XYZ file of C-alpha atoms in Angstrom:
680
model
C -47.549 39.140 54.499
C -44.201 39.040 53.750
C -42.667 35.180 52.066
C -40.755 33.675 55.385
C -44.308 34.924 57.302
C -46.233 32.887 54.380
C -43.921 29.548 54.502
C -43.555 29.321 57.974
C -47.186 29.675 58.660
C -47.754 27.152 55.779
C -45.066 24.653 57.308
C -47.460 25.230 60.506
C -50.134 23.969 59.062
C -48.940 20.925 57.405
C -47.770 19.351 60.463
C -44.049 20.273 60.420
C -41.917 21.064 63.341
C -38.376 23.356 64.185
C -35.577 22.814 65.919
C -33.868 26.051 66.269
C -36.424 29.016 66.212
C -37.463 28.472 62.338
C -34.650 28.258 60.293
C -34.707 24.158 60.193
C -37.635 22.643 59.930
C -38.621 18.484 58.939
C -39.131 18.602 55.155
C -42.691 17.873 53.906
C -41.561 16.386 50.964
C -40.049 13.160 52.435
C -40.807 11.330 55.503
C -38.233 13.706 57.720
C -37.757 12.461 61.361
C -35.224 15.231 62.004
C -35.866 18.405 60.641
C -33.473 18.738 57.525
C -35.120 21.538 55.411
C -33.297 24.542 55.836
C -35.695 28.036 55.598
C -33.786 31.170 55.148
C -34.540 34.996 53.603
C -32.984 37.264 51.378
C -34.230 40.225 48.933
C -37.539 39.345 49.949
C -37.267 36.053 48.906
C -37.277 32.478 50.323
C -34.965 30.060 50.186
C -35.286 26.184 50.643
C -32.848 23.898 50.475
C -34.036 20.040 51.333
C -30.696 18.060 52.582
C -32.155 15.037 51.297
C -32.318 16.614 48.255
C -35.849 17.389 47.453
C -36.781 19.856 44.854
C -38.368 23.153 45.735
C -41.033 22.445 43.443
C -42.286 19.057 45.083
C -41.693 20.986 48.671
C -44.226 24.559 47.937
C -46.951 21.381 46.350
C -46.585 19.642 49.485
C -47.415 23.293 51.534
C -50.688 24.221 49.377
C -48.428 26.832 47.746
C -46.712 28.715 44.314
C -43.905 29.265 43.508
C -44.768 32.843 43.570
C -45.487 32.872 47.063
C -41.727 32.463 47.611
C -41.307 35.988 46.825
C -42.698 38.791 48.719
C -45.825 40.961 47.145
C -45.538 44.168 46.657
C -46.302 45.977 49.775
C -44.406 43.714 51.962
C -41.576 44.738 49.271
C -42.705 48.933 50.215
C -42.393 48.291 54.270
C -39.292 46.517 54.136
C -37.502 48.760 51.307
C -38.564 52.084 53.965
C -38.020 50.129 57.104
C -34.415 49.800 55.764
C -34.014 53.481 54.409
C -36.389 55.327 56.190
C -37.454 57.039 52.246
C -40.382 55.523 51.188
C -39.872 53.568 47.854
C -43.178 52.053 46.178
C -42.096 48.474 44.051
C -43.319 48.589 40.101
C -42.542 45.362 39.426
C -40.173 43.786 36.990
C -39.362 46.321 33.941
C -40.678 46.653 30.617
C -40.231 44.949 28.131
C -39.596 48.396 26.312
C -36.921 49.050 29.379
C -35.392 45.303 28.900
C -34.799 46.041 25.396
C -33.624 49.818 25.198
C -31.427 48.463 28.423
C -30.117 45.657 26.003
C -29.353 48.437 23.453
C -27.406 50.799 25.282
C -25.369 47.615 27.477
C -26.871 48.733 30.749
C -27.907 45.296 31.383
C -24.786 43.245 32.213
C -23.993 40.031 30.955
C -25.315 36.077 32.395
C -22.196 36.218 34.607
C -22.977 39.188 37.044
C -26.855 40.518 37.233
C -29.136 40.060 34.204
C -32.486 42.074 33.047
C -35.154 40.184 35.254
C -33.125 41.191 37.888
C -34.033 44.556 37.855
C -37.169 46.305 39.841
C -38.590 49.113 38.609
C -39.654 51.842 41.405
C -40.819 54.750 42.031
C -39.083 57.402 44.962
C -39.531 60.524 45.903
C -41.486 61.015 42.687
C -39.563 59.974 39.974
C -39.607 56.194 39.182
C -35.765 54.571 38.931
C -34.415 51.214 37.551
C -32.816 49.241 41.164
C -30.274 46.250 41.218
C -31.615 44.378 44.511
C -29.018 43.845 46.160
C -25.004 42.788 45.791
C -23.603 40.960 48.499
C -21.919 36.891 48.893
C -25.313 35.230 47.520
C -24.846 37.050 44.332
C -21.726 36.593 41.988
C -21.307 39.908 42.245
C -19.717 40.579 45.062
C -19.496 42.423 48.099
C -17.138 42.306 51.189
C -18.872 42.466 54.396
C -22.426 43.520 52.333
C -24.940 44.356 55.364
C -27.714 45.028 52.087
C -28.679 48.945 52.846
C -30.232 50.791 49.638
C -28.169 53.744 48.449
C -29.519 56.661 46.427
C -27.884 58.303 43.402
C -27.785 61.170 41.793
C -28.790 59.216 38.285
C -31.379 57.453 38.285
C -30.629 54.096 39.864
C -30.879 52.773 42.814
C -28.011 50.539 44.164
C -28.700 48.060 47.286
C -25.172 47.641 48.539
C -22.841 47.300 51.820
C -22.170 51.064 52.210
C -19.246 53.273 52.810
C -16.924 50.384 53.983
C -17.473 47.112 51.216
C -15.524 46.319 48.719
C -16.507 44.748 45.934
C -15.097 42.494 43.485
C -15.582 40.712 40.565
C -16.935 37.224 40.161
C -13.181 36.588 39.433
C -11.144 37.364 42.682
C -14.220 35.746 44.639
C -11.997 32.821 45.604
C -8.704 34.974 46.440
C -5.673 34.383 47.458
C -4.430 34.554 43.173
C -1.608 35.174 41.344
C -3.234 38.573 39.700
C -0.882 39.186 36.397
C -3.249 43.315 35.879
C -6.206 43.606 38.886
C -7.705 47.153 38.543
C -8.911 49.373 41.156
C -11.704 51.787 39.444
C -14.175 53.866 41.612
C -17.490 52.529 42.567
C -19.543 49.471 41.267
C -21.125 51.049 38.249
C -17.807 51.605 37.200
C -17.030 48.027 38.040
C -20.464 46.327 36.500
C -19.390 47.715 33.028
C -15.542 46.517 33.369
C -16.620 43.073 34.017
C -18.872 43.209 31.187
C -17.028 44.345 29.183
C -14.503 41.335 28.926
C -12.215 42.578 33.161
C -11.490 39.770 34.970
C -10.016 41.075 37.595
C -11.295 44.469 39.487
C -12.339 45.696 42.574
C -13.403 49.037 44.191
C -13.604 50.537 47.788
C -17.039 52.282 48.321
C -17.986 55.984 49.796
C -16.567 57.603 46.887
C -13.170 58.298 44.759
C -10.908 59.029 47.269
C -12.034 56.951 50.198
C -9.759 53.439 50.562
C -11.341 52.587 54.208
C -12.221 49.040 52.787
C -8.854 48.342 51.388
C -7.311 49.432 54.830
C -10.026 47.196 56.224
C -9.598 44.361 53.838
C -5.626 44.698 52.811
C -4.400 41.641 53.953
C -7.019 39.902 51.108
C -6.321 42.201 48.289
C -2.271 41.864 49.183
C -3.393 37.558 48.771
C -4.489 38.220 45.283
C -0.583 39.364 44.536
C -0.959 41.422 41.660
C 1.808 42.043 39.487
C 0.563 45.302 39.145
C -3.056 47.801 39.235
C -3.950 49.685 37.137
C -5.517 53.036 39.228
C -8.340 54.685 37.190
C -10.571 57.475 38.808
C -13.389 59.371 37.246
C -12.527 62.678 34.972
C -12.271 64.814 37.672
C -10.830 66.757 41.500
C -12.106 63.976 42.723
C -10.828 61.534 40.562
C -7.601 62.441 40.819
C -7.068 63.011 43.789
C -8.691 59.467 45.119
C -6.404 58.006 41.983
C -2.674 59.566 43.455
C -4.374 57.882 46.896
C -5.289 54.676 45.919
C -2.086 54.622 43.537
C 0.231 54.906 46.911
C -1.954 52.851 49.162
C -1.250 49.532 46.207
C 2.488 50.796 46.232
C 2.483 50.965 49.812
C 1.464 47.371 49.996
C 4.283 46.220 47.578
C 2.813 46.245 44.327
C 3.849 48.540 41.072
C 1.272 50.297 39.853
C -0.207 52.485 36.424
C -2.503 55.402 36.860
C -4.553 55.082 34.100
C -6.577 58.752 32.808
C -9.005 58.404 30.394
C -9.793 59.796 27.357
C -10.272 63.835 27.605
C -13.148 63.747 25.095
C -15.486 61.619 27.348
C -16.174 65.408 29.719
C -15.649 66.691 33.127
C -17.283 64.042 35.368
C -16.385 61.206 32.773
C -15.755 57.822 33.912
C -15.278 53.739 32.925
C -18.762 53.376 32.546
C -18.859 56.465 29.926
C -16.279 55.650 28.290
C -16.850 51.616 27.988
C -20.794 52.301 27.502
C -20.910 55.275 25.458
C -21.762 58.885 26.952
C -25.584 58.992 25.835
C -26.554 55.688 28.122
C -25.261 57.877 31.455
C -27.823 60.388 30.242
C -30.670 58.236 29.741
C -30.641 57.800 25.894
C -29.359 54.585 23.936
C -25.711 54.216 22.921
C -25.343 54.029 19.069
C -21.592 51.843 19.659
C -20.217 51.032 22.569
C -16.479 53.526 22.938
C -14.503 50.809 24.349
C -13.589 46.832 25.499
C -10.904 45.576 27.651
C -8.801 45.053 25.237
C -8.304 49.461 24.274
C -8.179 49.636 28.332
C -5.339 47.384 28.345
C -3.959 49.106 25.551
C -4.195 52.720 27.092
C -2.974 50.314 30.214
C 0.127 50.029 28.526
C 1.428 53.191 27.279
C 1.495 54.133 30.686
C 4.149 54.194 32.917
C 5.181 51.059 34.957
C 5.837 52.169 39.017
C 7.908 50.622 41.507
C 6.717 50.326 45.205
C 9.374 52.816 45.536
C 8.070 55.740 42.417
C 10.833 54.978 40.088
C 9.628 53.573 36.955
C 9.897 49.525 36.418
C 11.510 50.016 33.498
C 14.270 50.749 34.246
C 17.479 49.299 34.458
C 18.224 47.897 37.987
C 22.183 47.680 38.378
C 24.023 45.948 41.043
C 27.762 46.698 41.528
C 29.232 42.595 42.067
C 32.080 44.420 44.519
C 28.695 45.024 46.701
C 27.496 41.122 47.071
C 28.724 38.685 49.214
C 29.813 35.317 47.445
C 27.051 32.689 49.119
C 28.712 28.692 49.000
C 26.025 26.454 47.159
C 24.040 24.150 49.708
C 23.713 20.982 48.885
C 20.691 18.408 49.037
C 22.571 15.776 47.672
C 25.949 17.169 46.823
C 26.766 16.759 43.036
C 22.714 16.242 42.547
C 20.450 17.904 44.198
C 21.218 21.589 45.115
C 18.927 23.718 47.964
C 16.909 26.462 47.444
C 17.407 25.533 43.348
C 14.852 23.622 40.648
C 16.100 19.803 40.329
C 14.584 17.573 37.995
C 13.882 13.607 37.511
C 13.343 12.166 34.185
C 12.761 8.808 33.595
C 10.359 6.268 32.340
C 7.081 4.286 34.065
C 8.604 1.292 36.007
C 12.239 2.759 36.443
C 11.797 3.724 40.292
C 11.191 7.542 40.259
C 8.657 7.971 42.442
C 10.591 5.377 44.393
C 14.095 7.601 44.323
C 12.684 10.300 45.605
C 10.622 8.561 48.962
C 13.851 6.481 49.436
C 15.166 10.378 49.244
C 13.378 11.179 51.776
C 13.324 8.735 54.156
C 16.995 9.624 54.726
C 16.432 13.272 54.705
C 13.531 12.734 57.466
C 16.585 10.759 59.320
C 19.399 12.705 58.516
C 21.214 9.264 57.149
C 23.759 9.935 54.378
C 22.830 9.794 51.228
C 22.953 7.086 48.273
C 26.971 7.536 47.395
C 27.842 8.040 51.167
C 27.293 11.826 51.223
C 26.666 13.313 54.524
C 23.150 14.069 54.713
C 20.551 16.703 56.024
C 17.693 16.046 59.081
C 14.352 17.834 58.392
C 11.196 17.707 56.807
C 9.945 16.805 53.669
C 6.894 17.981 51.495
C 5.178 15.288 49.045
C 3.361 16.541 45.954
C 2.377 13.063 44.796
C -0.520 12.905 41.995
C -0.431 8.507 41.198
C 0.271 7.653 44.372
C -1.883 6.166 47.298
C -0.522 7.432 50.386
C -2.035 4.648 52.316
C -1.287 1.579 49.759
C 1.196 3.311 48.294
C 3.529 6.261 49.939
C 3.559 5.107 53.102
C 4.608 1.502 53.299
C 7.468 2.668 50.778
C 8.900 4.714 53.293
C 8.505 2.511 55.721
C 10.876 -0.040 53.937
C 12.779 3.156 53.745
C 13.079 3.492 57.139
C 11.948 7.447 57.607
C 11.077 9.316 59.923
C 7.184 9.297 59.175
C 6.800 11.943 61.970
C 8.582 14.113 59.324
C 6.963 13.681 55.890
C 3.981 15.416 54.503
C 1.911 15.174 51.913
C -0.142 18.042 50.220
C -3.509 16.290 48.592
C -5.036 19.981 47.839
C -6.410 23.158 49.145
C -9.192 24.063 50.213
C -11.786 26.868 48.227
C -13.507 29.242 49.248
C -16.779 26.730 49.588
C -14.308 24.523 52.003
C -14.168 22.134 49.193
C -10.754 20.084 48.266
C -9.447 20.882 44.883
C -6.192 19.884 43.661
C -2.563 22.266 43.728
C -1.839 24.015 40.534
C 1.138 25.593 39.758
C 1.640 28.724 40.021
C -1.370 29.279 41.101
C -0.543 27.998 44.828
C 2.508 28.727 45.275
C 1.735 30.979 48.337
C -0.059 27.643 49.745
C 3.410 25.645 48.832
C 5.426 28.323 50.667
C 3.095 28.190 53.519
C 2.813 23.788 53.493
C 6.927 24.449 53.896
C 7.845 26.971 56.733
C 4.441 24.529 58.439
C 7.102 21.514 57.597
C 9.875 22.842 57.863
C 10.703 21.038 54.386
C 14.444 20.687 53.017
C 13.002 18.745 50.340
C 9.799 19.198 48.010
C 8.979 16.068 45.642
C 6.299 16.983 42.715
C 5.752 14.201 41.367
C 4.730 14.490 38.461
C 5.264 18.011 37.658
C 2.734 17.792 34.862
C -0.292 17.221 36.963
C 0.376 20.586 38.827
C 0.877 22.948 35.797
C -1.853 24.748 36.046
C -4.266 24.229 32.878
C -4.181 28.033 31.439
C -0.166 27.088 30.815
C 0.523 24.659 28.029
C 3.819 22.211 29.355
C 4.702 22.708 25.531
C 5.312 26.319 25.124
C 8.557 27.463 26.789
C 6.935 31.307 27.690
C 4.012 28.995 29.742
C 6.698 27.036 30.791
C 8.747 29.008 32.430
C 6.150 31.933 33.150
C 4.899 28.519 36.242
C 8.873 27.718 37.274
C 10.141 31.558 37.351
C 8.015 32.621 40.452
C 8.432 28.730 41.800
C 12.212 28.676 42.187
C 12.222 32.179 43.865
C 10.344 29.971 46.575
C 13.368 27.826 46.470
C 15.828 30.183 46.962
C 13.001 32.153 49.618
C 12.785 28.454 51.570
C 16.268 27.226 50.709
C 13.858 23.734 49.750
C 15.848 21.654 47.612
C 12.861 20.946 45.239
C 12.453 18.277 43.054
C 10.205 17.621 39.806
C 9.556 14.254 38.359
C 8.802 13.865 34.554
C 8.073 11.071 32.733
C 10.298 10.984 29.319
C 8.621 11.775 25.991
C 8.254 9.062 22.958
C 11.568 9.997 20.793
C 14.140 7.272 21.177
C 17.953 8.494 20.863
C 19.263 12.126 20.775
C 20.507 14.333 23.176
C 19.013 13.094 27.172
C 18.349 16.970 27.920
C 15.598 16.829 24.940
C 14.219 13.521 26.471
C 11.871 14.882 29.014
C 8.526 15.481 29.113
C 6.946 19.063 27.975
C 9.176 22.137 26.938
C 12.639 22.121 27.023
C 12.042 25.118 29.314
C 11.555 22.850 32.272
C 15.041 21.403 32.424
C 15.774 25.052 31.503
C 14.431 26.758 35.016
C 16.325 23.195 36.880
C 19.847 23.879 37.818
C 20.814 20.030 38.731
C 18.958 17.046 35.955
C 19.189 13.353 37.108
C 17.641 10.481 35.020
C 16.711 7.485 36.050
C 16.848 4.129 33.505
C 16.903 0.213 32.780
C 20.697 -1.042 32.802
C 21.037 -1.905 29.113
C 23.629 -4.769 30.085
C 20.741 -6.130 32.852
C 17.794 -6.071 33.274
C 17.492 -5.823 37.027
C 18.817 -3.417 37.351
C 18.691 0.521 37.094
C 20.987 3.419 36.849
C 20.326 6.648 38.202
C 22.968 9.773 36.175
C 23.243 13.088 35.478
C 22.022 14.609 32.953
C 22.911 18.231 33.407
C 24.594 19.683 36.291
C 25.445 23.172 36.584
C 26.613 23.861 39.961
C 29.315 21.381 40.596
C 30.931 18.707 37.951
C 28.969 16.077 37.010
C 28.806 13.061 39.633
C 29.433 9.598 38.838
C 25.850 7.404 37.892
C 24.446 4.991 40.563
C 22.740 1.549 39.439
C 20.143 0.253 41.676
C 17.862 -2.373 41.889
C 13.943 -2.849 43.086
C 13.457 -5.109 45.726
C 10.519 -6.157 47.799
C 9.971 -5.561 50.779
C 6.468 -6.879 52.750
C 3.751 -5.946 50.340
C 6.144 -2.537 49.488
C 9.279 -1.779 46.975
C 12.152 -0.845 47.996
C 15.685 0.856 46.814
C 19.271 -1.179 47.100
C 21.721 0.976 45.658
C 24.427 -0.650 44.058
C 27.158 1.716 43.681
C 29.248 3.371 40.815
C 28.058 2.393 37.081
C 29.425 3.416 33.902
C 26.983 3.915 32.027
C 25.860 8.049 31.823
C 22.708 9.062 30.501
C 23.866 9.492 26.776
C 24.293 5.496 26.836
C 21.382 4.770 28.648
C 18.883 6.317 26.384
C 21.079 5.433 23.195
C 19.184 3.760 20.642
C 19.293 0.027 19.967
C 22.606 -1.151 18.811
C 21.715 -2.225 14.556
C 22.793 -6.065 14.113
C 26.197 -4.795 11.975
C 26.910 -2.682 15.193
C 26.018 -5.632 17.758
C 28.379 -7.515 15.710
C 31.424 -5.912 16.076
C 30.586 -5.133 19.944
C 30.569 -9.242 19.774
C 34.195 -9.651 17.557
C 35.440 -6.906 20.439
C 33.904 -8.887 23.453
C 35.945 -12.009 21.999
C 38.858 -9.752 21.148
C 38.847 -8.607 24.958
C 38.120 -12.623 26.453
C 41.532 -13.608 24.607
C 44.041 -10.067 24.592
C 42.392 -10.143 28.728
C 42.685 -13.801 29.878
C 45.991 -14.424 31.254
C 45.854 -11.135 33.249
C 46.355 -7.781 32.956
C 47.520 -5.768 29.970
C 48.538 -2.044 29.740
C 45.278 -0.034 27.935
C 47.463 1.359 25.469
C 48.963 -1.871 24.655
C 45.874 -2.652 24.264
C 44.308 -0.067 22.177
C 47.379 -0.105 19.550
C 46.437 -4.449 19.132
C 42.843 -3.199 19.042
C 43.391 -0.986 16.269
C 45.528 -3.462 14.548
C 42.413 -5.926 14.913
C 40.649 -3.076 13.114
C 38.466 -2.270 16.578
C 37.549 1.411 16.479
C 37.575 2.845 20.067
C 34.056 3.681 20.415
C 33.042 -0.172 19.886
C 35.400 -1.415 22.298
C 34.572 1.113 25.168
C 30.978 -0.712 25.008
C 32.626 -4.251 25.109
C 34.965 -3.029 27.991
C 31.317 -1.922 29.536
C 29.232 -5.546 28.497
C 32.168 -7.829 30.006
C 32.645 -5.315 32.622
C 36.073 -5.066 32.592
C 38.458 -2.898 35.314
C 40.905 -1.140 35.127
C 44.100 -0.009 38.227
C 46.840 2.457 38.061
C 50.653 0.615 38.177
C 52.131 3.241 40.756
C 52.448 6.986 41.004
C 54.074 7.306 37.653
C 52.830 3.867 36.210
C 50.277 3.777 33.074
C 46.219 2.064 33.594
C 46.396 -2.187 33.670
C 42.674 -3.295 32.151
C 41.757 -6.770 33.478
C 38.578 -8.811 33.146
C 36.372 -9.684 35.985
C 37.626 -12.845 37.909
C 35.143 -15.038 36.899
C 35.444 -14.445 33.186
C 39.231 -15.598 32.988
C 40.443 -17.958 30.392
C 41.537 -21.111 32.249
C 44.839 -22.427 30.983
C 45.194 -23.874 27.052
C 43.995 -20.237 26.338
C 46.159 -18.322 23.309
C 45.604 -14.677 23.408
C 47.450 -12.144 21.547
C 50.912 -11.228 21.831
C 50.552 -7.569 22.320
C 54.757 -6.963 22.496
C 55.267 -6.906 19.040
C 54.096 -3.872 17.799
C 56.369 -1.207 16.518
C 57.958 1.411 18.923
C 56.503 4.029 16.612
C 53.227 3.449 17.211
C 53.121 3.773 21.120
C 53.870 7.600 20.587
C 50.200 8.544 20.598
C 49.457 6.348 23.982
C 48.748 9.553 26.175
C 45.253 10.214 23.405
C 44.234 7.050 23.082
C 44.125 6.204 26.963
C 42.735 9.437 27.631
C 40.074 8.268 24.727
C 39.993 4.585 26.232
C 39.140 5.734 29.742
């Protein structure tokens, strides 16, 4: 009797019923009114799964059975093997202790990430004793696509139960597919794949059916392309069939647009030598013990690095790629927000918490979704918006803010995560999920992509403080932006340092702002705590745009932005260290000077500067005082100079005694152009 028949008979004996021909039963371990016990069979073993979380031990006990009853007995295994293959295979049981010890010493037993000694069985077939790996299928950590579970015999004394000639077998790390693989190994046969995984290679595939067989490659081409390998290393056995197969596999991968290396194993492995021999030691192939492994993953990588990398066109990938600029067609930079956010490029928005960075991104999203003008009045662009927001809830934060900003919510989409192979929603990771982001951009017609904050989406394998890691993540993101023509806005928090250049104040590596073509800063207005300022930190593609002031206002249990026009503050002044007491005193003196000097009306900028110098006030201090008072300027005619004035609310009343500025000597005026340039 098979184990499955035994379990079904026991379920019927205790009064359990099934609703779908024996796949789902009422669980005997709890009061089960609706069948919730899944009963399946795989490789001679019954799998019990109660969806009310009853343990397998409890279920077996209620059935009056033992755990060993979940497995086929020897007779059932022999019958099953005979029916599958037509060959009489006698199951002798697990390997002996001596066999296990010998296999471990020769590295023929795979480590925990694949198969273990306990999963091997001793079998007798055609009068000889063999060791068999029971199965390779989706249920195992080692994964075979289209696995059918049919056995196959080999010349060596090892039986592998695999999917036959059309299966694609892949290493555990590739099971989910859709990765960005740096180096993929394409090897000959599952035994070589086992050895590679055991030696530490994470990304390995093989197409069953022989050295030259690429049937599985063709059948699963889309899946393989989804791995997006930067390069593929092709390895075949040291024989004529292997060399022919290597050339065919190399050509197949290059036809898919992938650069390749054909890796030839050391000749001292002899005729028919393969990866298993190289990694496990030649004696292991003959059933003897290897004293030391001949190679490992590092050795294989070193061999591969010495082989020429060939691009899809058949040229050495290290050859210089020259572009004659006479053949290049100039293209005008496209802007989502002229001077601030270019399309097809990366931009960065930096700022401390509570300055409204996310609100700024949603204000811009609202404008794009409706085609409204930008905050400075520049024409807007109508299109879709894609939001990657790790900190704000779509229901209670993002949507209310979009509504307050007047957005067309039907044009705005959020990307909360991606589905893995188990249909679980996992966080988006950059650069691993850039293909998902690109498909989302295409599906939504997005012209603006917001990543808020960037550090929440950077892959755990990439350090935000290592320039090389950051550039490896952002370089393909920049290419994505270029392909889709979407403006990508990355949001960062500021670091905790004070002072210094604004370019160095964003969190993480300098490589982040280095990869961006535009950098923005949101900060508090030093002169008015109720106001904020958006300034340009970096502008590679246009003249630096003026800073804009804004205010955060309540709006129906949410918040919205009110743009207040240009601000005189620059990124440097917004991030300047607090003024020391003595410097603050000097600014106060300069403020008093300006109040008196401008009390009765406008004064020429050059005269005011000369007067300030005479009073011992530096130009830098007078500029700070001007910003603090809100001093305005106006032009007096086509050839006239600039005139400075106090705001109306600050002008002195009658009785003020401003200084007489007309007494300065004429020779003091000769530097007026230079002074005026610095002052303005």
